[in-house]
């Protein structure tokens, strides 16, 4: 395949990932995805998307959604995404995401989509299920394949969608000739699945309404402390790493992900510690980890026009590459291209 490479994209391997601009981003989003993005951005050519077209697969209040899109972009930057080296893109502003999605829906068997656990989960909670909810993973595949991403840093809950992305790519390549690159899933070593503080058997999630469930990246220190002090543990009085239940293990891994401590350091420090002290230590690590992000967030939001400029520039930068992929895919399928 002859690949014309618009000048922006260097020969570095490429990364694509995305977060939906719904609810408040929480420490699960940070430890599962964002923190890894920040670490990878100098080794890869990165596109990080605010996936607003995914968000509307479930109803979103229009006014709120607009605000959430900008807030999510500001959090990406505040967490350390450098807009000079990475492209922070609002998915809907590069129309090729939707265009490639349509082309791929035509090669993806419905059965593959009906099997997705997130679809089954989300659709079981809806009275009326939109077609978009079923197509959700095809749009995600389009996001990734559009930029021929080599690596996709996500949390554990997205593994099935990434397997499907590879299946979609492989099927297309088999039908129309080698076109797409196979993307690899990149999970963080710690924090790939942060659990709810109120119920450590459930994944921490934006849609959960109990205020003690998640720590938002913008929670005040006093709120963070309160939520962690109330987190569910187990009936042991103190930390025992051999028998610790999911609540204690969750707190320990949140701490480890924020501090970067080794397993040995964790064992040395926490084995035998009373739960009250464990929680205080974890709370301080989270407060310290989020403080600089919160400060930068406020600065970014206070600078009129800055964020909009970053988003516009990034979209302009990636569009030629996206257009080139869509042109190639259409050409392979025999669709008319001018
Ligand atoms: P979402 O909130 O569904 O848009 O997810 C955005 C990113 O955060 C994805 O890479 C998810 O895998 C990741 N993520 C969401 N919730 C968690 C969690 N509880 N633990 C770890 N990663 C998560
Ligand atoms: N489905 C992902 C989630 O909810 C978000 C997403 C959309 C994404 N497109 C993507 C993640 C492309 C990685 C790559 O977490």
Coordinates of C-alpha atoms and ligand atoms in Angstrom, one line a residue:
X1 CA 0.0 0.0 0.0
X2 CA 1.3 3.4 -0.9
X3 CA 0.8 5.6 2.1
X4 CA 1.0 9.3 1.6
X5 CA 2.0 10.7 5.0
X6 CA 0.9 14.3 5.7
X7 CA 3.9 16.1 7.2
X8 CA 2.5 16.4 10.7
X9 CA 2.7 12.6 11.3
X10 CA 6.3 11.6 11.9
X11 CA 7.6 8.0 11.6
X12 CA 6.9 7.4 15.3
X13 CA 4.3 4.7 16.1
X14 CA 0.8 6.1 16.7
X15 CA -1.5 6.1 19.7
X16 CA -5.2 6.8 19.8
X17 CA -7.5 6.9 22.7
X18 CA -10.7 8.6 23.9
X19 CA -12.9 9.4 26.8
X20 CA -16.6 10.2 26.7
X21 CA -17.5 13.8 27.8
X22 CA -20.2 12.5 30.2
X23 CA -20.4 12.9 34.0
X24 CA -17.3 13.9 35.9
X25 CA -14.0 12.2 35.1
X26 CA -12.9 10.2 38.1
X27 CA -9.7 8.6 39.3
X28 CA -10.5 5.4 37.4
X29 CA -10.4 7.4 34.1
X30 CA -7.2 9.0 35.3
X31 CA -5.3 5.8 36.5
X32 CA -6.8 3.5 33.8
X33 CA -6.3 5.9 30.8
X34 CA -5.1 9.5 31.2
X35 CA -2.0 8.9 33.3
X36 CA -0.8 6.4 30.7
X37 CA -1.5 8.8 27.9
X38 CA 0.7 11.4 29.6
X39 CA 3.5 8.9 30.0
X40 CA 3.3 7.6 26.3
X41 CA 3.0 11.0 24.5
X42 CA 6.7 11.6 23.9
X43 CA 7.3 8.1 22.5
X44 CA 4.3 8.0 20.2
X45 CA 2.4 10.3 17.8
X46 CA -0.8 10.7 19.9
X47 CA -4.4 11.6 19.1
X48 CA -6.6 11.9 22.2
X49 CA -10.3 12.3 21.5
X50 CA -13.2 13.7 23.5
X51 CA -15.7 11.2 22.0
X52 CA -18.9 13.2 21.9
X53 CA -20.4 11.0 19.2
X54 CA -20.1 8.1 21.6
X55 CA -21.7 10.1 24.4
X56 CA -24.9 10.6 22.5
X57 CA -25.6 6.9 22.2
X58 CA -27.3 7.5 25.5
X59 CA -29.4 10.7 25.9
X60 CA -27.3 13.8 26.9
X61 CA -28.7 17.2 27.9
X62 CA -27.5 19.4 24.9
X63 CA -26.4 22.4 27.0
X64 CA -24.6 20.2 29.5
X65 CA -22.9 18.2 26.8
X66 CA -21.3 21.3 25.2
X67 CA -19.9 22.3 28.6
X68 CA -18.7 18.7 29.4
X69 CA -16.8 18.6 26.1
X70 CA -14.7 21.6 27.0
X71 CA -14.3 20.5 30.6
X72 CA -13.0 17.1 29.5
X73 CA -10.5 18.7 27.1
X74 CA -9.3 21.0 29.9
X75 CA -8.8 18.0 32.1
X76 CA -6.7 16.2 29.5
X77 CA -4.4 19.2 29.4
X78 CA -4.5 19.7 33.1
X79 CA -3.5 16.1 33.6
X80 CA -0.3 16.7 31.5
X81 CA -1.2 16.2 27.9
X82 CA 1.0 18.6 26.0
X83 CA -0.9 20.2 23.1
X84 CA 2.4 20.9 21.3
X85 CA 3.2 17.2 21.0
X86 CA -0.3 15.5 21.2
X87 CA -3.5 16.3 19.3
X88 CA -6.5 16.8 21.5
X89 CA -9.4 16.4 19.2
X90 CA -13.2 16.6 19.7
X91 CA -14.3 13.5 17.7
X92 CA -17.3 15.2 15.9
X93 CA -15.1 18.0 14.5
X94 CA -13.3 15.5 12.3
X95 CA -16.1 14.2 10.2
X96 CA -14.1 11.2 9.0
X97 CA -14.7 9.4 12.3
X98 CA -18.4 9.2 11.4
X99 CA -17.7 8.5 7.8
X100 CA -15.4 5.6 8.4
X101 CA -17.8 4.3 11.0
X102 CA -20.5 3.9 8.3
X103 CA -18.2 2.2 5.9
X104 CA -17.2 -0.3 8.7
X105 CA -20.8 -0.9 9.8
X106 CA -21.3 -2.4 6.4
X107 CA -18.6 -5.1 6.9
X108 CA -19.3 -5.8 10.6
X109 CA -21.7 -8.7 11.4
X110 CA -24.5 -7.7 13.8
X111 CA -23.9 -10.8 15.9
X112 CA -20.4 -9.5 16.8
X113 CA -22.0 -6.3 18.2
X114 CA -24.9 -8.1 20.1
X115 CA -22.3 -10.1 22.0
X116 CA -20.5 -7.1 23.5
X117 CA -20.9 -7.1 27.3
X118 CA -21.1 -3.3 27.5
X119 CA -23.9 -3.3 25.0
X120 CA -25.8 -6.0 27.0
X121 CA -25.1 -4.1 30.2
X122 CA -26.2 -0.7 28.9
X123 CA -29.1 -1.9 26.9
X124 CA -30.6 -3.9 29.8
X125 CA -30.9 -0.5 31.7
X126 CA -32.7 1.3 28.8
X127 CA -36.4 1.2 27.8
X128 CA -35.6 2.1 24.2
X129 CA -32.2 1.1 22.8
X130 CA -30.8 3.4 20.1
X131 CA -29.2 1.8 17.0
X132 CA -26.2 4.0 18.0
X133 CA -25.7 2.0 21.2
X134 CA -25.3 -1.2 19.2
X135 CA -22.9 0.5 16.7
X136 CA -20.9 2.1 19.5
X137 CA -17.9 -0.3 19.2
X138 CA -17.8 0.2 15.4
X139 CA -17.4 3.9 15.9
X140 CA -14.6 3.1 18.4
X141 CA -13.0 0.9 15.8
X142 CA -13.3 3.8 13.3
X143 CA -11.6 6.2 15.7
X144 CA -8.6 3.8 16.1
X145 CA -8.3 2.6 12.5
X146 CA -8.7 6.1 11.0
X147 CA -5.3 7.0 12.3
X148 CA -3.8 3.5 11.8
X149 CA -3.0 3.5 15.6
X150 CA -0.5 0.9 16.7
X151 CA -1.3 1.2 20.4
X152 CA -4.5 2.1 22.4
X153 CA -4.0 2.9 26.1
X154 CA -7.3 2.1 27.9
X155 CA -8.6 0.5 31.1
X156 CA -9.5 -3.1 31.3
X157 CA -13.2 -2.6 30.5
X158 CA -12.3 -1.7 26.9
X159 CA -10.4 -4.9 26.1
X160 CA -13.4 -6.6 24.5
X161 CA -14.0 -3.5 22.3
X162 CA -10.3 -3.6 21.2
X163 CA -10.5 -7.3 20.3
X164 CA -13.5 -6.4 18.2
X165 CA -11.6 -3.6 16.6
X166 CA -8.9 -6.1 15.5
X167 CA -11.6 -8.5 14.2
X168 CA -13.2 -5.6 12.2
X169 CA -9.8 -4.6 10.8
X170 CA -8.9 -8.2 9.9
X171 CA -12.2 -8.8 8.2
X172 CA -11.9 -5.7 6.1
X173 CA -8.4 -6.5 5.1
X174 CA -9.4 -10.0 4.1
X175 CA -12.4 -8.7 2.1
X176 CA -10.7 -5.7 0.4
X177 CA -6.9 -6.2 0.8
X178 CA -4.4 -5.0 3.4
X179 CA -5.6 -1.6 4.6
X180 CA -5.7 -1.4 8.4
X181 CA -3.0 -1.7 11.0
X182 CA -3.7 -4.1 13.9
X183 CA -3.8 -2.0 17.1
X184 CA -2.4 -3.3 20.4
X185 CA -4.2 -2.8 23.8
X186 CA -2.0 -1.0 26.4
X187 CA -3.2 -1.5 29.9
X188 CA -1.6 0.2 32.9
X189 CA 0.3 -2.1 35.3
X190 CA -1.7 -0.8 38.3
X191 CA -5.1 0.9 38.1
X192 CA -6.5 -0.9 35.0
X193 CA -9.7 -1.5 36.9
X194 CA -10.4 0.9 39.8
X195 CA -13.4 -0.2 41.8
X196 CA -16.2 1.8 43.4
X197 CA -15.4 3.0 46.9
X198 CA -18.9 2.2 48.2
X199 CA -19.0 -1.2 46.5
X200 CA -15.6 -2.7 45.5
X201 CA -17.3 -5.4 43.5
X202 CA -18.4 -2.8 40.9
X203 CA -16.1 -0.9 38.5
X204 CA -15.8 2.8 39.4
X205 CA -18.1 4.5 36.9
X206 CA -19.3 8.0 35.9
X207 CA -22.9 6.9 35.7
X208 CA -23.1 5.7 39.3
X209 CA -25.1 8.3 41.3
X210 CA -24.1 7.4 44.9
X211 CA -21.9 10.3 46.0
X212 CA -19.6 7.9 47.9
X213 CA -18.9 5.8 44.8
X214 CA -16.2 7.7 42.8
X215 CA -13.6 10.4 43.4
X216 CA -13.9 13.0 40.8
X217 CA -10.7 14.6 39.5
X218 CA -12.1 17.9 40.6
X219 CA -13.2 16.9 44.1
X220 CA -12.0 19.2 46.8
X221 CA -9.4 17.7 49.2
X222 CA -12.0 17.6 52.1
X223 CA -14.4 15.7 49.9
X224 CA -11.7 13.3 48.8
X225 CA -10.8 12.6 52.4
X226 CA -14.4 12.1 53.4
X227 CA -15.1 9.7 50.6
X228 CA -12.0 7.6 51.3
X229 CA -12.6 7.5 55.1
X230 CA -16.1 6.1 54.3
X231 CA -14.9 3.5 51.8
X232 CA -16.1 -0.1 52.2
X233 CA -13.4 -2.4 53.6
X234 CA -13.9 -5.8 55.3
X235 CA -14.2 -7.2 58.7
X236 CA -10.5 -7.4 59.4
X237 CA -9.3 -4.7 61.8
X238 CA -6.1 -4.1 60.0
X239 CA -4.3 -4.7 56.7
X240 CA -3.4 -8.3 56.0
X241 CA -2.2 -8.6 52.4
X242 CA -2.8 -12.4 52.4
X243 CA -6.5 -12.2 53.2
X244 CA -7.5 -8.6 52.2
X245 CA -10.9 -8.2 50.6
X246 CA -11.6 -6.3 47.4
X247 CA -12.2 -2.9 49.2
X248 CA -8.8 -3.0 50.9
X249 CA -7.0 -4.2 47.7
X250 CA -8.7 -1.4 45.8
X251 CA -7.4 1.3 48.2
X252 CA -4.0 -0.2 48.1
X253 CA -3.9 -0.2 44.3
X254 CA -5.2 3.4 44.1
X255 CA -2.3 4.4 46.5
X256 CA 0.2 2.4 44.5
X257 CA -1.0 3.9 41.2
X258 CA -0.7 7.5 42.6
X259 CA 2.7 7.0 44.3
X260 CA 4.4 4.6 42.0
X261 CA 5.5 2.5 45.0
X262 CA 6.8 -1.0 44.4
X263 CA 5.0 -4.1 45.7
X264 CA 7.7 -4.4 48.3
X265 CA 7.2 -0.8 49.6
X266 CA 3.5 -1.4 49.8
X267 CA 4.0 -4.5 51.9
X268 CA 6.5 -2.9 54.2
X269 CA 4.4 0.1 54.8
X270 CA 0.9 -1.3 55.0
X271 CA 1.0 -4.8 56.4
X272 CA -0.6 -4.7 59.8
X273 CA -1.7 -1.1 59.6
X274 CA -5.1 -0.2 61.0
X275 CA -7.8 0.7 58.4
X276 CA -8.1 4.2 59.7
X277 CA -4.4 4.8 59.1
X278 CA -4.5 3.1 55.7
X279 CA -7.3 5.4 54.6
X280 CA -5.6 8.5 55.8
X281 CA -2.5 7.5 53.9
X282 CA -4.4 6.7 50.7
X283 CA -6.4 10.0 51.0
X284 CA -3.2 12.1 51.3
X285 CA -1.7 10.4 48.2
X286 CA -4.8 11.1 46.2
X287 CA -5.1 14.7 47.4
X288 CA -1.4 15.3 46.5
X289 CA -1.8 13.6 43.1
X290 CA -4.8 15.6 42.1
X291 CA -3.8 19.0 43.5
X292 CA -1.6 20.1 40.6
X293 CA -4.2 18.8 38.1
X294 CA -6.9 20.9 39.7
X295 CA -4.7 24.0 39.8
X296 CA -3.9 23.7 36.1
X297 CA -7.5 23.0 35.3
X298 CA -8.6 26.3 36.9
X299 CA -5.8 28.2 35.0
X300 CA -6.9 26.7 31.7
X301 CA -10.6 27.4 32.2
X302 CA -9.7 31.0 33.1
X303 CA -7.9 31.8 29.9
X304 CA -10.5 32.9 27.3
X305 CA -10.1 31.2 23.9
X306 CA -7.1 29.1 24.8
X307 CA -8.8 25.8 24.9
X308 CA -10.9 26.5 21.7
X309 CA -7.6 27.3 19.9
X310 CA -6.0 24.1 21.0
X311 CA -8.9 22.0 19.8
X312 CA -9.2 23.9 16.5
X313 CA -5.5 23.5 15.8
X314 CA -5.4 19.8 16.6
X315 CA -8.4 19.1 14.4
X316 CA -6.7 20.9 11.5
X317 CA -3.5 19.0 12.1
X318 CA -5.1 15.5 12.0
X319 CA -7.7 16.0 9.3
X320 CA -5.5 15.4 6.3
X321 CA -4.4 12.0 7.7
X322 CA -8.0 11.1 8.5
X323 CA -9.2 12.1 5.0
X324 CA -6.4 10.1 3.4
X325 CA -7.5 6.9 5.3
X326 CA -11.1 7.4 4.3
X327 CA -10.2 8.0 0.7
X328 CA -8.2 4.8 0.7
X329 CA -11.0 2.8 2.3
X330 CA -13.6 4.1 -0.1
X331 CA -11.3 3.4 -3.0
X332 CA -10.8 -0.2 -1.8
X333 CA -14.5 -0.7 -1.5
X334 CA -15.2 0.8 -5.0
X335 CA -17.0 3.8 -3.6
X336 CA -16.7 6.9 -5.9
X337 CA -14.0 9.3 -4.8
X338 CA -13.4 12.6 -6.5
Ligands
LIG1 P1 -15.3 6.2 29.8 O1 -15.5 6.9 31.1 O2 -16.1 5.0 29.7 O3 -15.3 7.1 28.7 O4 -13.8 5.6 29.9 C1 -12.6 6.3 29.5 C2 -11.4 5.6 29.8 O5 -11.2 5.4 31.2 C3 -11.3 4.2 29.2 O6 -10.0 3.9 28.8 C4 -11.7 3.2 30.3 O7 -11.2 2.0 30.1 C5 -11.1 4.0 31.5 N1 -11.8 3.6 32.7 C6 -13.1 3.9 33.0 N2 -13.5 3.5 34.2 C7 -12.4 2.9 34.7 C8 -12.1 2.3 36.0 N3 -13.0 2.1 36.9 N4 -10.8 1.8 36.2 C9 -9.9 1.9 35.2 N5 -10.1 2.5 34.0 C10 -11.3 3.0 33.8
LIG2 N1 -15.4 3.4 24.5 C1 -14.4 4.1 25.2 C2 -14.8 4.1 26.7 O1 -16.0 4.3 27.0 C3 -14.1 5.4 24.7 C4 -13.6 5.4 23.4 C5 -14.2 5.8 22.2 C6 -12.2 5.0 23.0 N2 -13.3 5.7 21.2 C7 -12.1 5.2 21.6 C8 -11.2 4.5 23.7 C9 -11.0 4.8 20.9 C10 -10.0 4.1 23.0 C11 -9.9 4.3 21.6 O2 -14.0 4.0 27.6

